[in-house]
PDB file of C-alpha atoms in Angstrom:
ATOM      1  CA  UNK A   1      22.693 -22.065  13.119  1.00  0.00           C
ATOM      2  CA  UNK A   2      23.654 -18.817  11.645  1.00  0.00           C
ATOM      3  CA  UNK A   3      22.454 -15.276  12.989  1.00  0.00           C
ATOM      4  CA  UNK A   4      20.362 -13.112  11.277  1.00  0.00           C
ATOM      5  CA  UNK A   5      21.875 -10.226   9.341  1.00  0.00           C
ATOM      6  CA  UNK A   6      21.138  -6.736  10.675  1.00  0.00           C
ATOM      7  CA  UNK A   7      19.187  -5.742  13.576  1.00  0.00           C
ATOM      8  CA  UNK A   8      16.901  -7.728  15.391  1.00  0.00           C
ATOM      9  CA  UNK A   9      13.030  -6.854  14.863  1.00  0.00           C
ATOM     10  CA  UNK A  10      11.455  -5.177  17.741  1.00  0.00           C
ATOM     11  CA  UNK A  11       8.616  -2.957  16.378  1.00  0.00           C
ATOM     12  CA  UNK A  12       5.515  -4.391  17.846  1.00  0.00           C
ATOM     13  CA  UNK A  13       3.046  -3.637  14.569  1.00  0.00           C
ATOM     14  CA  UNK A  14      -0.446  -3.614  16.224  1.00  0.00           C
ATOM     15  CA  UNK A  15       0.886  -0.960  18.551  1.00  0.00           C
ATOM     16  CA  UNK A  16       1.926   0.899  15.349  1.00  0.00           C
ATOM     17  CA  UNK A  17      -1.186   0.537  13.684  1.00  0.00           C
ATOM     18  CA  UNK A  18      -3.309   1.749  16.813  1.00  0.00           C
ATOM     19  CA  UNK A  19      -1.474   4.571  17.155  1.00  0.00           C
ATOM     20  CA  UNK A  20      -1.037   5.722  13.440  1.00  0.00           C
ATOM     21  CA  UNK A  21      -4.706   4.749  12.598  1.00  0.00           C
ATOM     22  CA  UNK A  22      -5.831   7.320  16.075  1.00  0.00           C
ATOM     23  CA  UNK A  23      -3.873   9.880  14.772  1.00  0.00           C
ATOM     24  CA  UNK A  24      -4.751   9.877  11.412  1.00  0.00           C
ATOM     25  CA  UNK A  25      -8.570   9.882  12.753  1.00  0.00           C
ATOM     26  CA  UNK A  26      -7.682  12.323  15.463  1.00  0.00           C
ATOM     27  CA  UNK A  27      -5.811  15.094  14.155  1.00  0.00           C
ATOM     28  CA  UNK A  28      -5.772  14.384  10.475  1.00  0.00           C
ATOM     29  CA  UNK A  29      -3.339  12.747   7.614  1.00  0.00           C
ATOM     30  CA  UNK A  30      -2.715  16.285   6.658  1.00  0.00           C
ATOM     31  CA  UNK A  31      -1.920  17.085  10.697  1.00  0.00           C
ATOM     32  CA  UNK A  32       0.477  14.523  12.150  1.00  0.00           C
ATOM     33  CA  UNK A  33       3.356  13.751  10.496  1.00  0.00           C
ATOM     34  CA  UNK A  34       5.601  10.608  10.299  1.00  0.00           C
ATOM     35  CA  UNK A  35       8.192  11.462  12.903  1.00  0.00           C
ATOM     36  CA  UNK A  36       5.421  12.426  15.459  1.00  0.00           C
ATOM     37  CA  UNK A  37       3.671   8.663  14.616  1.00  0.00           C
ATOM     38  CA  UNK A  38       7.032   7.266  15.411  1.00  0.00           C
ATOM     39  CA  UNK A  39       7.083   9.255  18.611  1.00  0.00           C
ATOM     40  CA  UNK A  40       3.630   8.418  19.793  1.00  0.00           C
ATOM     41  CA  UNK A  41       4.292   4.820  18.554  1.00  0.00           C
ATOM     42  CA  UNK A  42       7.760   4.857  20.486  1.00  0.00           C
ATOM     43  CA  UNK A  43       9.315   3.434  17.190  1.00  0.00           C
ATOM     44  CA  UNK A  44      12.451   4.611  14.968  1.00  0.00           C
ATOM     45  CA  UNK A  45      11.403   5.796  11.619  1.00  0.00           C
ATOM     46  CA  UNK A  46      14.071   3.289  10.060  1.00  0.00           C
ATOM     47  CA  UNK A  47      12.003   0.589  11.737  1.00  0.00           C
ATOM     48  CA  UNK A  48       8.921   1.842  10.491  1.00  0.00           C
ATOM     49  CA  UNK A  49       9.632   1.892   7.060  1.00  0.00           C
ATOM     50  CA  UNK A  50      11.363  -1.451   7.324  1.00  0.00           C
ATOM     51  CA  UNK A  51       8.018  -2.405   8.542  1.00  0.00           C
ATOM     52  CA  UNK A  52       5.406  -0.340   6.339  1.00  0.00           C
ATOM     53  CA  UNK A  53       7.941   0.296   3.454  1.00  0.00           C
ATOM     54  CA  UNK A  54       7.179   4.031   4.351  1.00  0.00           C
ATOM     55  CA  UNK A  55       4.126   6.623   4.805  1.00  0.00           C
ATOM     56  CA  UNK A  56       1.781   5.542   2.129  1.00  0.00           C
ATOM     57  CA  UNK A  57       2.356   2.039   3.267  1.00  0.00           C
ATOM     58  CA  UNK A  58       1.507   2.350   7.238  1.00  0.00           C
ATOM     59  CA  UNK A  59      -1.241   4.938   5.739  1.00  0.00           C
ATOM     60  CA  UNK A  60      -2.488   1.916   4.050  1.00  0.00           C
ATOM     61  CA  UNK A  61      -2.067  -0.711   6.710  1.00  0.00           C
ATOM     62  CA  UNK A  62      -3.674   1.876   9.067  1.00  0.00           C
ATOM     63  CA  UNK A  63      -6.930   2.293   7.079  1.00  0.00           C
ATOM     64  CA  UNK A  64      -7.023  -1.701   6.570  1.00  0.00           C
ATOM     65  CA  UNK A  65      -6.578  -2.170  10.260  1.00  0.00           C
ATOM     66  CA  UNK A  66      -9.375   0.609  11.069  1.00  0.00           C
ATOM     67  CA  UNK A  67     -11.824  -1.806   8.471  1.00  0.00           C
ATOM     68  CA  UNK A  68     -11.221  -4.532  10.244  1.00  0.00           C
ATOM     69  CA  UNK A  69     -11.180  -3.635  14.113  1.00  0.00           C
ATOM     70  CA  UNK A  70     -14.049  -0.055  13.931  1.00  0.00           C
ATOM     71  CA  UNK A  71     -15.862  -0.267  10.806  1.00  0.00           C
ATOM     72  CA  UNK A  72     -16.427  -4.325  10.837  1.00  0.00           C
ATOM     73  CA  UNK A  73     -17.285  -4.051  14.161  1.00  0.00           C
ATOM     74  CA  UNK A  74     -20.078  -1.197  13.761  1.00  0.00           C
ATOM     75  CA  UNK A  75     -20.818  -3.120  10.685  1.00  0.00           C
ATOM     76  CA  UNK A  76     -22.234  -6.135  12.993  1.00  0.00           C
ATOM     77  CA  UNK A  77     -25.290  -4.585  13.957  1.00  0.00           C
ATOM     78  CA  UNK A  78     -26.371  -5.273  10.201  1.00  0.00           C
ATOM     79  CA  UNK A  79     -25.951  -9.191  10.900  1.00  0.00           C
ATOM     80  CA  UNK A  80     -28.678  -8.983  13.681  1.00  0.00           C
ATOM     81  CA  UNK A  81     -31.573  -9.835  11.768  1.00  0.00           C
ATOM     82  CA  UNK A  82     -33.393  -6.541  13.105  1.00  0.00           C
ATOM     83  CA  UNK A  83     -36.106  -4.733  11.338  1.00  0.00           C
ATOM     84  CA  UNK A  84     -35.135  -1.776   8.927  1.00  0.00           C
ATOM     85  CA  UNK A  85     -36.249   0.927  11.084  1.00  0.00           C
ATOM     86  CA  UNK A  86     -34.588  -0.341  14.593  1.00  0.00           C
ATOM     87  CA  UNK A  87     -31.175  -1.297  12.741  1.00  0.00           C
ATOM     88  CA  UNK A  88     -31.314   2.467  11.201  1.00  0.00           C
ATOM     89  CA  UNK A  89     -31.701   3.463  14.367  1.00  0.00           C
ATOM     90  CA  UNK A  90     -28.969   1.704  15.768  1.00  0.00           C
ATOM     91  CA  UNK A  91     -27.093   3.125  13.472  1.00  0.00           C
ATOM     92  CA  UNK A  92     -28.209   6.810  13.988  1.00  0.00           C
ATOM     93  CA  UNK A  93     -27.671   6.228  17.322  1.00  0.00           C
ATOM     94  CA  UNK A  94     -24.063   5.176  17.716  1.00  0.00           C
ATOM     95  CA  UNK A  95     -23.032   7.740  14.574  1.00  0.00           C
ATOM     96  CA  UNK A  96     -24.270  10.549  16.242  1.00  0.00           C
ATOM     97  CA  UNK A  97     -23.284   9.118  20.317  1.00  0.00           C
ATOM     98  CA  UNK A  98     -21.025  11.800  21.440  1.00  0.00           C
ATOM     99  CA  UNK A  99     -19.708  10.622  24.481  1.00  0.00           C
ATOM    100  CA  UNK A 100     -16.633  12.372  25.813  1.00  0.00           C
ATOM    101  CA  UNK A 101     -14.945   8.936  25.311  1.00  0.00           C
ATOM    102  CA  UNK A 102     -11.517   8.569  23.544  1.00  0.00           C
ATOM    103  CA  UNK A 103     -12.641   7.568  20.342  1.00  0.00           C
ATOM    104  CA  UNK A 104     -11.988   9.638  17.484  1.00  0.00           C
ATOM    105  CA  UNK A 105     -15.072  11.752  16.132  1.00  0.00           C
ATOM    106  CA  UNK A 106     -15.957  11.156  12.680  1.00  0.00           C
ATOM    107  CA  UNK A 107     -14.766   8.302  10.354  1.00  0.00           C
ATOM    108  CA  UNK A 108     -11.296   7.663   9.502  1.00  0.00           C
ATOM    109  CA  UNK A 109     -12.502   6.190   5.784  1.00  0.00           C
ATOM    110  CA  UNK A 110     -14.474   9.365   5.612  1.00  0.00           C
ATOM    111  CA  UNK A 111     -11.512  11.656   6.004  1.00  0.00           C
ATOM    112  CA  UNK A 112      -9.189   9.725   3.830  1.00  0.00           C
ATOM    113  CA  UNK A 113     -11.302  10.027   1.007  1.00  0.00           C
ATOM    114  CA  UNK A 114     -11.794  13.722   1.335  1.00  0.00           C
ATOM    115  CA  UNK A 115      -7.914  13.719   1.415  1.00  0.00           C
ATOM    116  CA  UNK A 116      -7.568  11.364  -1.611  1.00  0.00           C
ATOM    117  CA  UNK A 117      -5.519  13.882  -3.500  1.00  0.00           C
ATOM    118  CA  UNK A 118      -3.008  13.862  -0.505  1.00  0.00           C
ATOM    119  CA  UNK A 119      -2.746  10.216  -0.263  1.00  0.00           C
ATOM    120  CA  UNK A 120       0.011   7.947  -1.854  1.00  0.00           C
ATOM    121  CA  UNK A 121      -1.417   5.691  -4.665  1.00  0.00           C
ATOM    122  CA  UNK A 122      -1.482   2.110  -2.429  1.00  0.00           C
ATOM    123  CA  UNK A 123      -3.590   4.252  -0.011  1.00  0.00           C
ATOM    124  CA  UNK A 124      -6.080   5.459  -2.500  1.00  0.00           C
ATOM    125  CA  UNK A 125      -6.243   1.929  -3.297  1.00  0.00           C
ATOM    126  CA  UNK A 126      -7.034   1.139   0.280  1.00  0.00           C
ATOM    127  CA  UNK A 127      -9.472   3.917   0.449  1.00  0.00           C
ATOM    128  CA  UNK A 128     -11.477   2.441  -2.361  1.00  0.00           C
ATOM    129  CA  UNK A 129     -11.068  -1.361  -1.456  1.00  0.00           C
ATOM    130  CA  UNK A 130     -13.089  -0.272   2.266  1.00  0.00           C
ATOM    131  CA  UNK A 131     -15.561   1.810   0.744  1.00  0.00           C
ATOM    132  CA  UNK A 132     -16.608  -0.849  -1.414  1.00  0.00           C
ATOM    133  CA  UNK A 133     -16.357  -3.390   1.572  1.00  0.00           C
ATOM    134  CA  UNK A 134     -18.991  -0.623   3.368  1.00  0.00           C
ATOM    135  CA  UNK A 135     -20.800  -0.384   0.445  1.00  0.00           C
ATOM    136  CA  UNK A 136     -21.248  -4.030  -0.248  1.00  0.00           C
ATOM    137  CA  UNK A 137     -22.247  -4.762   3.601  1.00  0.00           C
ATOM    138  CA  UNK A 138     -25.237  -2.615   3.315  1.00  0.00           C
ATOM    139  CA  UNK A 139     -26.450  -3.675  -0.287  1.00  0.00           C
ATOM    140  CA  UNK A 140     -26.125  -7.200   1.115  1.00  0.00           C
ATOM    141  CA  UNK A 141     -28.310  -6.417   3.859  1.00  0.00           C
ATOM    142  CA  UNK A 142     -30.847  -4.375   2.464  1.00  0.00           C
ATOM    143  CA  UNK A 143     -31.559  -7.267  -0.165  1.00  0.00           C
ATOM    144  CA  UNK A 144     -31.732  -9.497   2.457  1.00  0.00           C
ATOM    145  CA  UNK A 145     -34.856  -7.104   3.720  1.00  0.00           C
ATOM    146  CA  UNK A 146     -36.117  -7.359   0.395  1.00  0.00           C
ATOM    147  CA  UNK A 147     -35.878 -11.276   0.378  1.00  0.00           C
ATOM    148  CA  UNK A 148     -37.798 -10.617   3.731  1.00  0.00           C
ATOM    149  CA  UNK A 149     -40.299  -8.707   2.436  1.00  0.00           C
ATOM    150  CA  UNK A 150     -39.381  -5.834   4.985  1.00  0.00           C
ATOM    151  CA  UNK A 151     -37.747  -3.798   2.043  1.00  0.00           C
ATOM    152  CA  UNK A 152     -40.041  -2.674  -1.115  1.00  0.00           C
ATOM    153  CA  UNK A 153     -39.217   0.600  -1.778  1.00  0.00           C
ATOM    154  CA  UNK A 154     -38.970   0.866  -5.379  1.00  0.00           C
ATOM    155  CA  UNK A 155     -34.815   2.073  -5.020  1.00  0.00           C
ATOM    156  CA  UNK A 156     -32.784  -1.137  -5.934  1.00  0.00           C
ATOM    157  CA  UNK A 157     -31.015  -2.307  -2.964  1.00  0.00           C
ATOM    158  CA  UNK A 158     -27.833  -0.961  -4.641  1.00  0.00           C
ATOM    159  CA  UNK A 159     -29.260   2.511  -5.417  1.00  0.00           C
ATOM    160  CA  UNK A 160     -30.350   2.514  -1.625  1.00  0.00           C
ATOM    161  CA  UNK A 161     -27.099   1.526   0.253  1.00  0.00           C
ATOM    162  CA  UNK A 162     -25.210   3.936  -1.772  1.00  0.00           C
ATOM    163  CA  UNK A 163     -27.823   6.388  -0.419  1.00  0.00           C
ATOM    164  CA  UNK A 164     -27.898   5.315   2.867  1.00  0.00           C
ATOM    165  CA  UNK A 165     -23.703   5.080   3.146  1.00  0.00           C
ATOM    166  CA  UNK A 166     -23.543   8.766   2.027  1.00  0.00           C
ATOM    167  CA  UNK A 167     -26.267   9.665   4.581  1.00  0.00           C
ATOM    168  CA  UNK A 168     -23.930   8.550   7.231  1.00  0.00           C
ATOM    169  CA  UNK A 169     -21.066   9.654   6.311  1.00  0.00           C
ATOM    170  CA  UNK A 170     -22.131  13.558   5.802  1.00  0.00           C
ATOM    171  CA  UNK A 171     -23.396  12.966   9.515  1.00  0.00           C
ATOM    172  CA  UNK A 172     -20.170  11.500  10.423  1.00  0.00           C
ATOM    173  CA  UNK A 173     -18.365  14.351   8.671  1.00  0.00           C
ATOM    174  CA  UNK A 174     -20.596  16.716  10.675  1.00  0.00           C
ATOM    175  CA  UNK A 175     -20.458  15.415  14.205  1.00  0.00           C
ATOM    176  CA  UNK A 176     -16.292  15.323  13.544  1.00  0.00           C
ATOM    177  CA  UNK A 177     -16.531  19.396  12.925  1.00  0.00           C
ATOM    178  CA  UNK A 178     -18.203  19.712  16.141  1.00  0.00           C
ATOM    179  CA  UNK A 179     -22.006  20.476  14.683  1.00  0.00           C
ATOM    180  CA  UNK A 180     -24.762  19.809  17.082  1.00  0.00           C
ATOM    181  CA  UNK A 181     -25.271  15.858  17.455  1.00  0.00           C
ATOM    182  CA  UNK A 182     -29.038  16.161  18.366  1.00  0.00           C
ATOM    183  CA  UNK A 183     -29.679  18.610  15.356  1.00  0.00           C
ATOM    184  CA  UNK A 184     -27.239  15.712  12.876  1.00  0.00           C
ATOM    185  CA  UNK A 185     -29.276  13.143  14.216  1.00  0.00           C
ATOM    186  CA  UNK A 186     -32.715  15.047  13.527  1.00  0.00           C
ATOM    187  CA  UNK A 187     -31.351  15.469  10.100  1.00  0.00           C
ATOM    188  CA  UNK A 188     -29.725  12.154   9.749  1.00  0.00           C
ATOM    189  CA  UNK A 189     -33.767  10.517  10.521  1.00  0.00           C
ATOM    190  CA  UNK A 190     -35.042  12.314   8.134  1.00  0.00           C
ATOM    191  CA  UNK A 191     -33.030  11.787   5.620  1.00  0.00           C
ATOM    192  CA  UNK A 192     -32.915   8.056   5.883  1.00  0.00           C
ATOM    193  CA  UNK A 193     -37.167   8.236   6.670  1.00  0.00           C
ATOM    194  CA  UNK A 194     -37.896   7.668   2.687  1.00  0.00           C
ATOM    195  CA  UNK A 195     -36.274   3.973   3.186  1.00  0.00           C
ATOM    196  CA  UNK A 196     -39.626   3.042   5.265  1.00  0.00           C
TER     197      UNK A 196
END
């Protein structure tokens, strides 16, 4: 056996990506920098860009890792074969929950593609690959209403998930600059009332 050039591997990468995807969500991509990710994450920044091959990469990895673990997991409720009106309001609900717990307000997606200027170019790819991935979820389901018969507004299914993805997202936007979440949920069923 021969050794291994170099030095032995010993950043733990899901501990990385949980704490670089909570800071970006927390304090902001434009807020935290690298060397305070590597702090938090208790990692050397020579490790970390061994790793991610540097910012944009873990910036990337981050946002993937947030689509798979947050948004695929709120995404669920879509999968439980509820009416229109109580998965909406499922939705509304957990959106506009603020509950003093540790979890980020807002949407990390959200604020990564308000920052898409400041983001390197495999991150704006990232950004767009987990929009569509949102977007896609909810035109899936809402034509599945319409195969149901539960759906017949006179929006195509495509029209209507764009709508409905933007709805929520303004919301999330709003609860994550500290607006009233009563008064962003008022707003947020009304706004998504003309779906039935």
């Amino acid at each position: 056996m021969t050794a291994t050039r170099g030095r032995p591997k010993t950043l733990d990468r899901q501990k990385t990506l949980e704490v670089a995807m909570t800071a970006y969500w927390q304090d902001g991509i434009n807020t935290v920098s690298l060397n305070e990710i590597c702090r938090r994450a208790e990692v050397s920044k020579p490790g970390l860009y061994r790793e991610f091959g540097g910012e944009d990469g873990l910036m990337k990895a981050a946002l993937a890792h947030y689509q798979q673990h947050v948004l695929g997991e709120i995404l669920k409720i879509l999968d439980t074969g509820s009416s229109l009106r109580e998965t909406l309001d499922s939705l509304i609900t957990m959106v506009t929950k603020v509950d003093g717990s540790e979890t980020p307000k807002g949407c990390l997606l959200v604020k990564m593609r308000d920052a898409r200027l400041h983001l390197g170019e495999a991150t704006q790819q990232q950004v767009d690959l987990t929009y569509q991935y949102q977007l896609a979820a909810f035109t899936q389901w809402l034509e599945h209403l319409q195969q149901r018969g539960e759906f017949g507004s006179t929006m195509t299914a495509t029209f209507a998930a764009t709508y409905v993805v933007t709805q929520f997202n303004q919301a999330l936007t709003q609860i994550a600059q500290g607006e009233d979440s009563e008064m962003v949920k008022a707003i947020l069923t009304t706004a998504l009332s003309v779906l039935g």
